[in-house]
XYZ file of C-alpha atoms in Angstrom:
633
model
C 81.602 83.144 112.446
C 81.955 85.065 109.299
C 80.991 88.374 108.755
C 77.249 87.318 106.961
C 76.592 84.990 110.189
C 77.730 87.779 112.560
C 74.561 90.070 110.852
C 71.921 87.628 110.217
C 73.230 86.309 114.066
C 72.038 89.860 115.391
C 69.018 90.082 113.012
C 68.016 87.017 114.335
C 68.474 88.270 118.152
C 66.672 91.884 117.006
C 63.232 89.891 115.797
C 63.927 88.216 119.788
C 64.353 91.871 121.195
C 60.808 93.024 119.231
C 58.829 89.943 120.063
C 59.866 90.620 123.771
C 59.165 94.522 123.319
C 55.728 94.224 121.896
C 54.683 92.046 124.064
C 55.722 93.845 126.730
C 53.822 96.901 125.161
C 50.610 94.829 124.914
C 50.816 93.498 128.333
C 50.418 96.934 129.216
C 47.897 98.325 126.601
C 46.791 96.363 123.850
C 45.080 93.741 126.055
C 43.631 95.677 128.726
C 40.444 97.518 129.602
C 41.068 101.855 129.433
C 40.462 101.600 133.223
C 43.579 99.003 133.358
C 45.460 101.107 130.786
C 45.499 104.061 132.981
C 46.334 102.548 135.887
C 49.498 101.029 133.978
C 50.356 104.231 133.069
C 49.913 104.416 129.240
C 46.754 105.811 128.393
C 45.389 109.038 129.889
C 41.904 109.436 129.464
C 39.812 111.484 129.482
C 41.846 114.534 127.967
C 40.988 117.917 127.019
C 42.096 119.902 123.893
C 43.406 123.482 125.543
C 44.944 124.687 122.164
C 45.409 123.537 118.473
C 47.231 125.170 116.221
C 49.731 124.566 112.789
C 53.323 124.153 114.276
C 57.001 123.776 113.232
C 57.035 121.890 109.957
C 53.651 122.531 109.212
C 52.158 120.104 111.877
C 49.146 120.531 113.742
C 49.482 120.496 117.451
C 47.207 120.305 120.473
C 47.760 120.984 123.816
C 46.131 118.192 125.965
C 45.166 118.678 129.656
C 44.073 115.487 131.514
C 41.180 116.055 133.679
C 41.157 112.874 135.576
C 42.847 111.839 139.113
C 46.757 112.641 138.213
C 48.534 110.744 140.868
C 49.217 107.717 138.923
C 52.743 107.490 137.275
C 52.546 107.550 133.584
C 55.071 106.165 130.674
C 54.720 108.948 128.508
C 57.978 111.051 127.324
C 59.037 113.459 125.294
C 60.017 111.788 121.753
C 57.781 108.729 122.453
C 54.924 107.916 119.444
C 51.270 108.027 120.675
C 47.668 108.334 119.422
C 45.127 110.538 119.749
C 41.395 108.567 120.347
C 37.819 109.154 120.338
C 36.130 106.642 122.470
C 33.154 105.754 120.816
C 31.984 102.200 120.558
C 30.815 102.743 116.902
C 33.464 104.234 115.358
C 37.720 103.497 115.670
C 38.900 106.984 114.991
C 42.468 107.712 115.744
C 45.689 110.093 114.985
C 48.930 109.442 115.580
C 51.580 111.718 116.913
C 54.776 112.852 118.590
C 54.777 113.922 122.186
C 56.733 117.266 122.319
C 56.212 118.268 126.169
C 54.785 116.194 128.950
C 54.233 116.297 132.953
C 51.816 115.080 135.123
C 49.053 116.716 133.975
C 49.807 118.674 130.358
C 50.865 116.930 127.098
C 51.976 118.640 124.102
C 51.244 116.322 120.907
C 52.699 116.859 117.282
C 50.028 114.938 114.862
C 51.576 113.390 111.420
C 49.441 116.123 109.763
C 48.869 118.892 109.041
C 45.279 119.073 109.448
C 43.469 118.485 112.892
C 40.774 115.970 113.250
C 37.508 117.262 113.094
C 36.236 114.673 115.943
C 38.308 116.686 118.251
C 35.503 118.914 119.213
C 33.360 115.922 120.555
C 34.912 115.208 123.823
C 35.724 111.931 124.972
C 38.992 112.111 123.859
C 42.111 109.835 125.338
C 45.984 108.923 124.578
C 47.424 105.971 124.420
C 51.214 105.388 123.777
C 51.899 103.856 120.629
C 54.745 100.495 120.034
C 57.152 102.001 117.639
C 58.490 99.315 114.794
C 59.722 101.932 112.562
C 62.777 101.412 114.362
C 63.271 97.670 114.322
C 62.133 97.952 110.807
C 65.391 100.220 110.089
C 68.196 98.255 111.697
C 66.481 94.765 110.210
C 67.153 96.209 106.961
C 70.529 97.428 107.945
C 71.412 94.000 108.948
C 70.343 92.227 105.463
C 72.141 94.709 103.950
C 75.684 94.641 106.034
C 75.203 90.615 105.874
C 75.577 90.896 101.911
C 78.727 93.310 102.076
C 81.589 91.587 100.279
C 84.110 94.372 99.578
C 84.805 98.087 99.618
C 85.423 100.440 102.295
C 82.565 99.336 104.706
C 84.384 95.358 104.153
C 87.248 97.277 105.507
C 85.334 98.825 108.450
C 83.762 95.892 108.909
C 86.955 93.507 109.608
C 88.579 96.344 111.998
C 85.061 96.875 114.053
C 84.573 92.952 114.494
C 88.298 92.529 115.454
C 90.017 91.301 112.823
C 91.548 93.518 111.666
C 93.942 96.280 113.453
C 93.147 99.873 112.848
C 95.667 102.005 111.082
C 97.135 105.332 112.907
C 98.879 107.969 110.660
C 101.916 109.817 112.494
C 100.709 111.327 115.785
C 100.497 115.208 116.086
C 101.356 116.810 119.678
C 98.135 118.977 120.249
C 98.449 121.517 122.771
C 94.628 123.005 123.005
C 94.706 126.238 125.742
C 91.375 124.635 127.387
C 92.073 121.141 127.228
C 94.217 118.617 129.819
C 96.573 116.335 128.754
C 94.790 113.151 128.177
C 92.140 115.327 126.368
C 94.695 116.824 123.872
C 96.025 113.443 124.002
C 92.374 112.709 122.766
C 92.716 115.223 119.796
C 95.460 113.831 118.462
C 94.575 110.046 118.269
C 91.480 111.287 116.499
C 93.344 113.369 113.755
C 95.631 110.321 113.524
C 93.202 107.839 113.234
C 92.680 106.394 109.204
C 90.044 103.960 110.438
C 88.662 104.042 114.217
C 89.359 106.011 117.136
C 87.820 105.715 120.561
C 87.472 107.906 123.363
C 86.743 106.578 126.742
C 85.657 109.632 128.773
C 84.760 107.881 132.523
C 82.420 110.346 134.726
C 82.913 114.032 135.020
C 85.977 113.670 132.860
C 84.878 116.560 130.349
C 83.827 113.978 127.255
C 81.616 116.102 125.165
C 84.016 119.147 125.698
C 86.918 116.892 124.211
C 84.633 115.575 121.417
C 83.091 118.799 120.610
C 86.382 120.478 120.507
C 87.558 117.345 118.239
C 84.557 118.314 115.558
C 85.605 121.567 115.733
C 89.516 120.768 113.997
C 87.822 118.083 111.727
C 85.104 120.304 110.231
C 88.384 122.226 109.682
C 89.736 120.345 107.513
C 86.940 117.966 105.952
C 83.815 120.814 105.390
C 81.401 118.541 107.164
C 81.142 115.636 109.156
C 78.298 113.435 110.572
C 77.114 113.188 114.162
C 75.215 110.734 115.752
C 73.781 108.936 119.485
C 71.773 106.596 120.645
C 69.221 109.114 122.249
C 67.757 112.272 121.359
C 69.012 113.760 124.324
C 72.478 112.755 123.768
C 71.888 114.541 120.243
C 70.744 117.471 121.115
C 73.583 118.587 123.859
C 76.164 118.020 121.426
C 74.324 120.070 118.867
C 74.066 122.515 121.506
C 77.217 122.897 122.699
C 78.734 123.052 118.822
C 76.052 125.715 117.962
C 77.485 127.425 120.711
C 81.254 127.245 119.367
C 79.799 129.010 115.868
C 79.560 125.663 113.910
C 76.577 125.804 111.536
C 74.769 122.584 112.878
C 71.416 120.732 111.289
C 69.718 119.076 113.459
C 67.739 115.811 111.538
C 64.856 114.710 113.424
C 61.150 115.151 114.157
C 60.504 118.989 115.904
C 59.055 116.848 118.799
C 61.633 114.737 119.710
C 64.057 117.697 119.341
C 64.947 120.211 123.129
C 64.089 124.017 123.112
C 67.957 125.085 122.727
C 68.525 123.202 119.444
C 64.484 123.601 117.516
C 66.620 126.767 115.451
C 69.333 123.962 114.374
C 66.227 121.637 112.734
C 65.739 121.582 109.318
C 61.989 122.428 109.173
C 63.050 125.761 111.527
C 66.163 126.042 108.660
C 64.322 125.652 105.507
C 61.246 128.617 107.703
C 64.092 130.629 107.475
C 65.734 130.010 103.686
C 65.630 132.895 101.330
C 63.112 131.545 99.381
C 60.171 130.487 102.477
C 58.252 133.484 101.390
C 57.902 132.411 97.836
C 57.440 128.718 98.975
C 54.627 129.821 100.859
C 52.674 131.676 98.464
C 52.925 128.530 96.133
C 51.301 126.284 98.633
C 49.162 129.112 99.238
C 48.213 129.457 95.971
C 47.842 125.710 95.334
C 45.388 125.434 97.840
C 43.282 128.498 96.694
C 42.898 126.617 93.318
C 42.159 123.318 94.931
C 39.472 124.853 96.910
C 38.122 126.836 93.636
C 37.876 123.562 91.807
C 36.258 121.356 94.419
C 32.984 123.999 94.596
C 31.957 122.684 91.538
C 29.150 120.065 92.384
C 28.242 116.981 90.650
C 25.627 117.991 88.111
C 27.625 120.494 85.652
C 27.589 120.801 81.595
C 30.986 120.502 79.535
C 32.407 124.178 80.524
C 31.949 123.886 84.141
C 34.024 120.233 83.860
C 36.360 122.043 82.454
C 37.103 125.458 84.162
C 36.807 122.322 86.877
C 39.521 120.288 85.522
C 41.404 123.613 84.291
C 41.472 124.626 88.059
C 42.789 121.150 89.727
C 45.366 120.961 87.498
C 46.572 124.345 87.944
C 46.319 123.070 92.135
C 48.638 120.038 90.746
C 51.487 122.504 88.719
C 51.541 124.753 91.741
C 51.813 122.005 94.252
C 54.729 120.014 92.139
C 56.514 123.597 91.783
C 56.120 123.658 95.142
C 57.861 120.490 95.931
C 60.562 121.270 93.718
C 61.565 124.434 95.623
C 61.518 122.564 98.711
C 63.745 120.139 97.292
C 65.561 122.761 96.843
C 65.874 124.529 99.604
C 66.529 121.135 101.358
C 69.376 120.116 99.217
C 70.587 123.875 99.921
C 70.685 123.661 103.329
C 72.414 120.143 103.755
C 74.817 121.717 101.649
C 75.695 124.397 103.951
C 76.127 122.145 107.093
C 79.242 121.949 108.541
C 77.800 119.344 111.307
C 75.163 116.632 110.524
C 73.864 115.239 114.142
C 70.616 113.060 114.676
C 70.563 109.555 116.437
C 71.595 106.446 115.115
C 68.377 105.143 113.327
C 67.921 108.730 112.432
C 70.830 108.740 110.464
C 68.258 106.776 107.709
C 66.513 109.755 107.100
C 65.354 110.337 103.274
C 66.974 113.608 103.503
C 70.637 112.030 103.991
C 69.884 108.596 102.073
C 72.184 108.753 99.565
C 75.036 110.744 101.141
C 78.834 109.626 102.407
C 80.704 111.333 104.981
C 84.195 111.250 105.638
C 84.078 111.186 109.528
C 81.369 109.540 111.684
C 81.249 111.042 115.172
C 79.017 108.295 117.522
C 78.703 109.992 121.297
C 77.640 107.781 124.084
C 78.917 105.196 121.777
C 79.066 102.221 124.914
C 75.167 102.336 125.215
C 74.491 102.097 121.563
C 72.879 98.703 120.232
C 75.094 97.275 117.673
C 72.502 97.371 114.904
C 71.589 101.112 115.466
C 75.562 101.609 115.449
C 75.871 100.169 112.049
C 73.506 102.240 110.380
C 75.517 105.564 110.241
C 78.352 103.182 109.820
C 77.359 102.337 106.285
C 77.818 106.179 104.954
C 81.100 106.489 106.836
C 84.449 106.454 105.754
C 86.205 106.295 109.285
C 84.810 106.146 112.987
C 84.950 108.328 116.394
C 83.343 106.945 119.179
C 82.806 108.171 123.128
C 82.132 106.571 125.465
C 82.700 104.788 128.673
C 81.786 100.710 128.768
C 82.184 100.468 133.001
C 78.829 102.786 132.763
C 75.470 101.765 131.634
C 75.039 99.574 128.468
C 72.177 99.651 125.992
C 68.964 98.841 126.695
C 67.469 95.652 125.890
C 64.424 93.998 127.093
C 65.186 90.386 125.916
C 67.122 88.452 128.248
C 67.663 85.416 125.679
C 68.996 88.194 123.328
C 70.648 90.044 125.795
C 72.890 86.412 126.869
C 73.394 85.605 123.096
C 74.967 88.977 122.090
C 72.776 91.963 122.092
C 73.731 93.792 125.057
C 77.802 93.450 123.035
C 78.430 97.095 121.945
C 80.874 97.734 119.191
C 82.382 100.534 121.407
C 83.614 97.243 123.921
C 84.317 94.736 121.419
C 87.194 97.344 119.833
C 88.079 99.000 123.489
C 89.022 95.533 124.240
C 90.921 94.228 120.888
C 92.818 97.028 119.760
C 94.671 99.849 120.970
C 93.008 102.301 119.985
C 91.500 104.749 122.630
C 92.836 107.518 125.037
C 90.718 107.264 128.428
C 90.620 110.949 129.131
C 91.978 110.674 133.397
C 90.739 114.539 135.170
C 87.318 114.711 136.117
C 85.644 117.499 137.041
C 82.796 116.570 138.842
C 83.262 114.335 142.617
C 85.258 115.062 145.557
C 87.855 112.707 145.919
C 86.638 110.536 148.328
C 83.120 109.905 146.166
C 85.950 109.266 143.098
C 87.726 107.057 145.104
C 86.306 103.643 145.422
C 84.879 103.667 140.950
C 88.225 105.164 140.150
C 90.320 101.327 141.943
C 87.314 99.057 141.102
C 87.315 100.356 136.742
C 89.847 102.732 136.112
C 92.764 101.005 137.465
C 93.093 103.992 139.774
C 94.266 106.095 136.823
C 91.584 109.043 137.555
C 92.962 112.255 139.176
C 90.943 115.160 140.340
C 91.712 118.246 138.333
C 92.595 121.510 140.320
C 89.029 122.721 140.462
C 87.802 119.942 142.822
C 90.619 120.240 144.924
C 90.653 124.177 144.975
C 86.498 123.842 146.046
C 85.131 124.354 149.364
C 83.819 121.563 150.912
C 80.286 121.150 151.888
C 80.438 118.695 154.316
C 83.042 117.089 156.984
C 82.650 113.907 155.096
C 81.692 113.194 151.331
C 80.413 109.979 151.661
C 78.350 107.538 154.051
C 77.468 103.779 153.801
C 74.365 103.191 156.218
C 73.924 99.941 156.715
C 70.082 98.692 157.372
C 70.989 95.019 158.103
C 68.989 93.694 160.998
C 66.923 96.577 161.144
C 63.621 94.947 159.571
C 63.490 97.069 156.840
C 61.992 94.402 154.902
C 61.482 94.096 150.774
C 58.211 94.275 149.130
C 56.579 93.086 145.564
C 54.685 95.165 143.846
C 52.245 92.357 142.696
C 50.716 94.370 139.563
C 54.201 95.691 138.320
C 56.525 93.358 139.655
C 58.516 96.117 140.749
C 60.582 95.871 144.264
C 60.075 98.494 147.417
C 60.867 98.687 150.449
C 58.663 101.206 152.478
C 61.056 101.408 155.808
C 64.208 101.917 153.668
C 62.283 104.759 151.725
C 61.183 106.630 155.002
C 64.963 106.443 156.044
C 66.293 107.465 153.471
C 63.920 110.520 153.659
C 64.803 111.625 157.600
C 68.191 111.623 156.557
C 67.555 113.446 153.849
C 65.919 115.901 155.774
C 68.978 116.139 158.488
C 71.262 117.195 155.318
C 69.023 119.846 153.626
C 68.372 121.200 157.949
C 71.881 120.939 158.262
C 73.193 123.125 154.374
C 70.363 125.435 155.095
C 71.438 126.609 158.679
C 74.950 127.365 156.462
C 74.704 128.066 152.947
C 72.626 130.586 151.617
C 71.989 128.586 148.292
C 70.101 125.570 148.100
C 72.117 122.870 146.644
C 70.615 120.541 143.878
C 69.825 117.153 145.189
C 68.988 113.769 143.345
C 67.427 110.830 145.381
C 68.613 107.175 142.864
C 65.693 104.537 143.340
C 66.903 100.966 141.037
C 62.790 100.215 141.086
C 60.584 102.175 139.600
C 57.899 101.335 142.568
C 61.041 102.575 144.955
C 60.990 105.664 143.219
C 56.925 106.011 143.741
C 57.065 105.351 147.374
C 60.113 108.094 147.829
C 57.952 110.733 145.582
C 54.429 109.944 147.931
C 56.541 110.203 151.217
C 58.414 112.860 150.436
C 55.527 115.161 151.347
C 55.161 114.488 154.709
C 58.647 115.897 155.514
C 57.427 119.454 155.462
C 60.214 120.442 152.885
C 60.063 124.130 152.121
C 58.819 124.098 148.623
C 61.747 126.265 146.993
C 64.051 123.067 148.515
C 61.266 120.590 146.992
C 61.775 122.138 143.622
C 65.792 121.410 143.793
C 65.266 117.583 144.543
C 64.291 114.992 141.904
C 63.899 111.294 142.436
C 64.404 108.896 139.560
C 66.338 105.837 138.297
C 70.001 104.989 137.399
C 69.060 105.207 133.861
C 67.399 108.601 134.415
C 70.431 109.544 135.883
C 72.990 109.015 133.206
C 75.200 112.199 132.602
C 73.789 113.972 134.791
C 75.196 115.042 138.456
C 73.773 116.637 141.786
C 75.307 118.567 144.663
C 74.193 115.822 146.759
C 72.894 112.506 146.017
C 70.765 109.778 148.066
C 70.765 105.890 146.950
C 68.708 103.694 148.031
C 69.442 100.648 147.603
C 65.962 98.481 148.129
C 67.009 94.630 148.093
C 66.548 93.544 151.975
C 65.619 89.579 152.047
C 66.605 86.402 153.852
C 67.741 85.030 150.512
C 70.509 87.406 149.456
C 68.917 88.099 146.211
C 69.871 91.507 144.877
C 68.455 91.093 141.283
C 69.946 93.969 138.188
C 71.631 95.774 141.109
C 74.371 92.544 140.472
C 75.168 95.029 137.274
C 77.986 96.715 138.643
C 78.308 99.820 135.754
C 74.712 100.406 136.847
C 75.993 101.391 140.415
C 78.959 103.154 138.838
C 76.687 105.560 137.074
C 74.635 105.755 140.479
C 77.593 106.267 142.377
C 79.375 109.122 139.995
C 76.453 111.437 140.131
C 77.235 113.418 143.339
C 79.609 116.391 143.824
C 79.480 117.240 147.247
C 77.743 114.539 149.170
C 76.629 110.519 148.500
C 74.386 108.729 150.710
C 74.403 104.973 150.469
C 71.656 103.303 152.081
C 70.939 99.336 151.857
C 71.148 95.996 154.014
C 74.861 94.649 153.651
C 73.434 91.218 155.170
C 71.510 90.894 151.293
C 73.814 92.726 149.143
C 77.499 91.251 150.707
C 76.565 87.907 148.702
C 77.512 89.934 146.121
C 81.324 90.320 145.459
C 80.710 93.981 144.007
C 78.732 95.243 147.122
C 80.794 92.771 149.183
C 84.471 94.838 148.078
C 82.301 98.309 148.233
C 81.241 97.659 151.887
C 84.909 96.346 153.205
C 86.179 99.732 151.057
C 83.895 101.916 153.095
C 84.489 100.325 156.431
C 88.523 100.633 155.633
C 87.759 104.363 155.216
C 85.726 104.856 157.968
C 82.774 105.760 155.863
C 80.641 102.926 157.207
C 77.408 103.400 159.775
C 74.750 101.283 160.994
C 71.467 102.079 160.723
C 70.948 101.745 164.713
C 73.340 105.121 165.022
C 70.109 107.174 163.729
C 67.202 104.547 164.986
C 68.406 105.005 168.898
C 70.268 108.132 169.003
């Protein structure tokens, strides 16, 4: 396949992924009665406006309360696109917005104006969350346009990051960084040395976006500014973060919304609020809109004079407004200037505001869960490539399983990790006692992770870091949620609660803090079952607030004193489903410091050569138990 086939090949597979996405989108809210939208979880109605008022940006935003029954789970986030409704039969009246903040019962949502609606103040007012094709739109393009590359730099790229051509190292420095460990100075200098493409593979608690943060440091250094991009937000936003914190001037592209507390001061529109010029900005507009306002008084029937003080006055509105713009322009091109650090996500890196500028170095962070078309579009403005990552954790996201089999799910970080020698796989983590490291570190690090001095200087919590209990024969039977098509299992979940209870009796009778603890569901109607039951355990509610219950996904790069799995799949059939994905459990299984719990029926998941070597590794260890210990004891 040449190198046109390879990108209309994935533009082909991306109008798959869509197809698939929207219709999954529409399954849930396009199609379906408001009473059927709520109970999917992606409409809340009806909603009350607590606050409005002109934001960050100059965008109007309301604070929404939802005043009807809140115990239903709900697909809204935090960066996701949704629309504001009135629902009147007679008239279709939307706005469209980000969702800044969200929990079960408040939403904060950032119109795409700067004006608010003036149907807000008539009640029956709802939110539904909105299918997003900006971003297919963006890497589309990005694929016609890589497909027509024929020579220049990017060819260059192009041949190393599809493996044809080996990537060129320049004479390797010996860095010796005070904070750093071996492998992660190691790290530094295969990144200064690389001409084309560097990778780091950083597996769990191995200090990742320390090493990458302190390699932007030395390349700002030396190159003025460099561009940073992820696949998610989140991602973005911790490395802009933690470089803001090391006294690098960072600007953070990207919609206020979508954008966390810490880094809103690194966004341009909080920038440009604080430029030299914003005051005299603001009196333009201000004065713009004064003349506007002056001009529109005039009513219909006026003689020649009043037409044209009219006329005199609009266009006055117009001069101001353009000088307005100009300033802006300005002050924009002024403050991309003084960046030393770039950093939005992947499709973000389109943003009008960076169109038409190159950068030297490309840093791409959580590089293995990127989608290869998002990759490329940074790609494009680069000159050379540093990517982290780690491909035995959890790969990107796609929702077509025909595109997903004929090459979606392929990251670039995996296709290079693979062909060319060209990483450092940083080997000290920070996070797991050893015996929680122990079984990830044989199975996909070729046992080549160490603990660093920290974990074995800490006290231990507990007699033993990890358990396998073992449900098999015990009944604890699988459900279908009918509606979602989501698996449970209702005796698992109230087992997996008792024991959870013994552990937080058994820390509290010895610690005096209360140790974070994370409860991994694979199903999302798992998760629901864990989050109802949880309140009949009496759980003091200072304990309840250090315990969250999610997914694998929800999970990634993030850890927890202690953490629960449970692992759901209990049938006659041995069918285990996406818990066959084996980086998904080594994201689940690399989350805990002190304690993990492993809780499933070995009879269903041994069929399985993963779960089949995991359960023979515990028993070897003496870290196996049956259920029947705890049921008759």
């Amino acid at each position: 396949m040449d190198h046109s086939e390879h990108f209309l090949h994935l533009l082909q597979l991306l109008k798959k992924e869509r197809v698939e996405d929207r219709k999954q989108y529409e399954n849930k809210i396009r199609n379906r009665s408001l009473e059927d939208r709520k109970r999917e979880g992606v409409t809340w109605y009806p909603v009350v406006v607590d606050r409005s008022y002109l934001g960050t940006g100059e965008k109007w935003v309301l604070q929404l309360e939802r005043t009807s029954q809140t115990e239903n789970r709900h697909f809204f986030q935090a960066g996701s696109s949704a629309s504001l409704f009135l629902n009147d039969e007679k008239r279709k009246l939307s706005a469209s917005g980000i969702i800044s903040r969200v929990n079960e019962k408040y939403m904060t949502l950032v119109l795409n104006s700067d004006d608010a609606p003036d149907w807000i103040d008539e009640g029956k007012l709802g939110v539904d969350l909105l299918f997003d094709e900006s971003t297919y739109d963006e890497m589309e393009r990005t694929m016609i346009s890589m497909a027509s590359v024929r020579e220049g730099r990017l060819k260059e790229l192009t041949k190393i990051l599809l493996g044809e051509t080996e990537p060129r190292f320049a004479s390797l420095i010996d860095f010796r960084h005070p904070g750093l460990n071996d492998s992660q100075n190691k790290a530094l200098s295969l990144i200064d040395a690389s001409k084309d493409v560097g990778l780091v593979h950083g597996p769990p608690g191995t200090g990742k976006t320390t090493t990458l943060v302190e390699a932007i440091k030395d390349t700002v250094s030396k190159e003025k500014q460099v561009l940073v991009a992820a696949a998610s937000n989140a991602a973005v936003d911790l490395l802009a973060e933690k470089l803001t914190q090391q006294g690098l001037r960072v600007l953070r592209i990207g919609h206020p919304a979508r954008v966390t507390e810490e880094v809103v001061s690194c966004t341009l529109d909080a920038r440009l609020s604080e430029h030299n010029d914003a005051k005299m900005l603001k009196e333009l507009r201000k004065k713009a809109e004064e003349f506007r306002n002056l001009g529109r008084k005039y009513k219909r029937n006026f003689g020649k004079a009043e037409r044209q003080q009219r006329k005199m006055l609009l266009d006055e509105a117009r001069s101001l407004k353009d000088e307005a713009h100009m300033l802006e322009d300005h002050m924009i091109y002024d403050e991309l200037n003084k960046a030393q650090v770039i950093a939005c996500t992947l499709v973000g890196t389109n943003s009008n505001y960076i169109k038409g500028r190159t950068f030297k170095t490309l840093f791409i962070d959580e590089a293995s869960q990127a989608l290869e078309p998002a990759a490329w579009i940074p790609i494009m403005k680069s000159e050379r490539i540093i990517m982290a990552g780690d491909h035995w954790q959890l790969p990107p996201t796609v929702k077509s399983l025909e595109a997903a089999k004929e090459g979606l799910s392929q990251t670039i970080f995996r296709r290079v990790i693979e062909q060319w020698s060209a990483d450092v796989m940083l080997e000290v983590q920070y996070r797991m006692h050893d015996d929680i490291m122990q079984f990830s570190n044989e199975h996909f690090y070729e046992g080549k992770l160490r603990s660093g001095d920290i974990i074995l200087q800490r006290r231990a919590l507990f007699d033993q870091a990890v358990r396998f209990i073992d449900t098999a024969g015990c009944g604890f039977d699988e459900k279908l949620n009918q509606e979602t098509l989501s698996t449970y299992n209702v005796e698992e979940a109230r087992f997996v609660l008792s024991r959870l209870q013994e552990i937080v009796e058994d820390v509290m009778s010895r610690e005096d803090r209360i140790p974070t603890i994370g409860i991994i569901a694979p199903y999302k109607a798992q998760a629901e079952i864990l989050r109802k039951y949880l309140e009949d355990f009496g759980l003091d509610q200072e304990v309840l607030k250090r315990i969250t219950i999610n997914s694998v996904d929800s999970f990634q790069g993030q850890e927890r004193d202690i953490m629960l799995i449970s692992l759901v799949r209990s049938n006659p059939n041995a069918e285990i489903g996406f818990l066959a994905d084996e980086r998904r459990m080594n994201v689940a299984m690399t989350r805990a410091r002190h304690l993990l719990v492993m809780v499933g029926d070995s009879a269903t998941l041994s069929s399985n050569s993963f779960f089949d070597q995991l359960i023979q590794n515990f028993q070897s260890r003496n870290l196996y138990q049956s259920a029947f210990e705890y049921l008759y004891s």
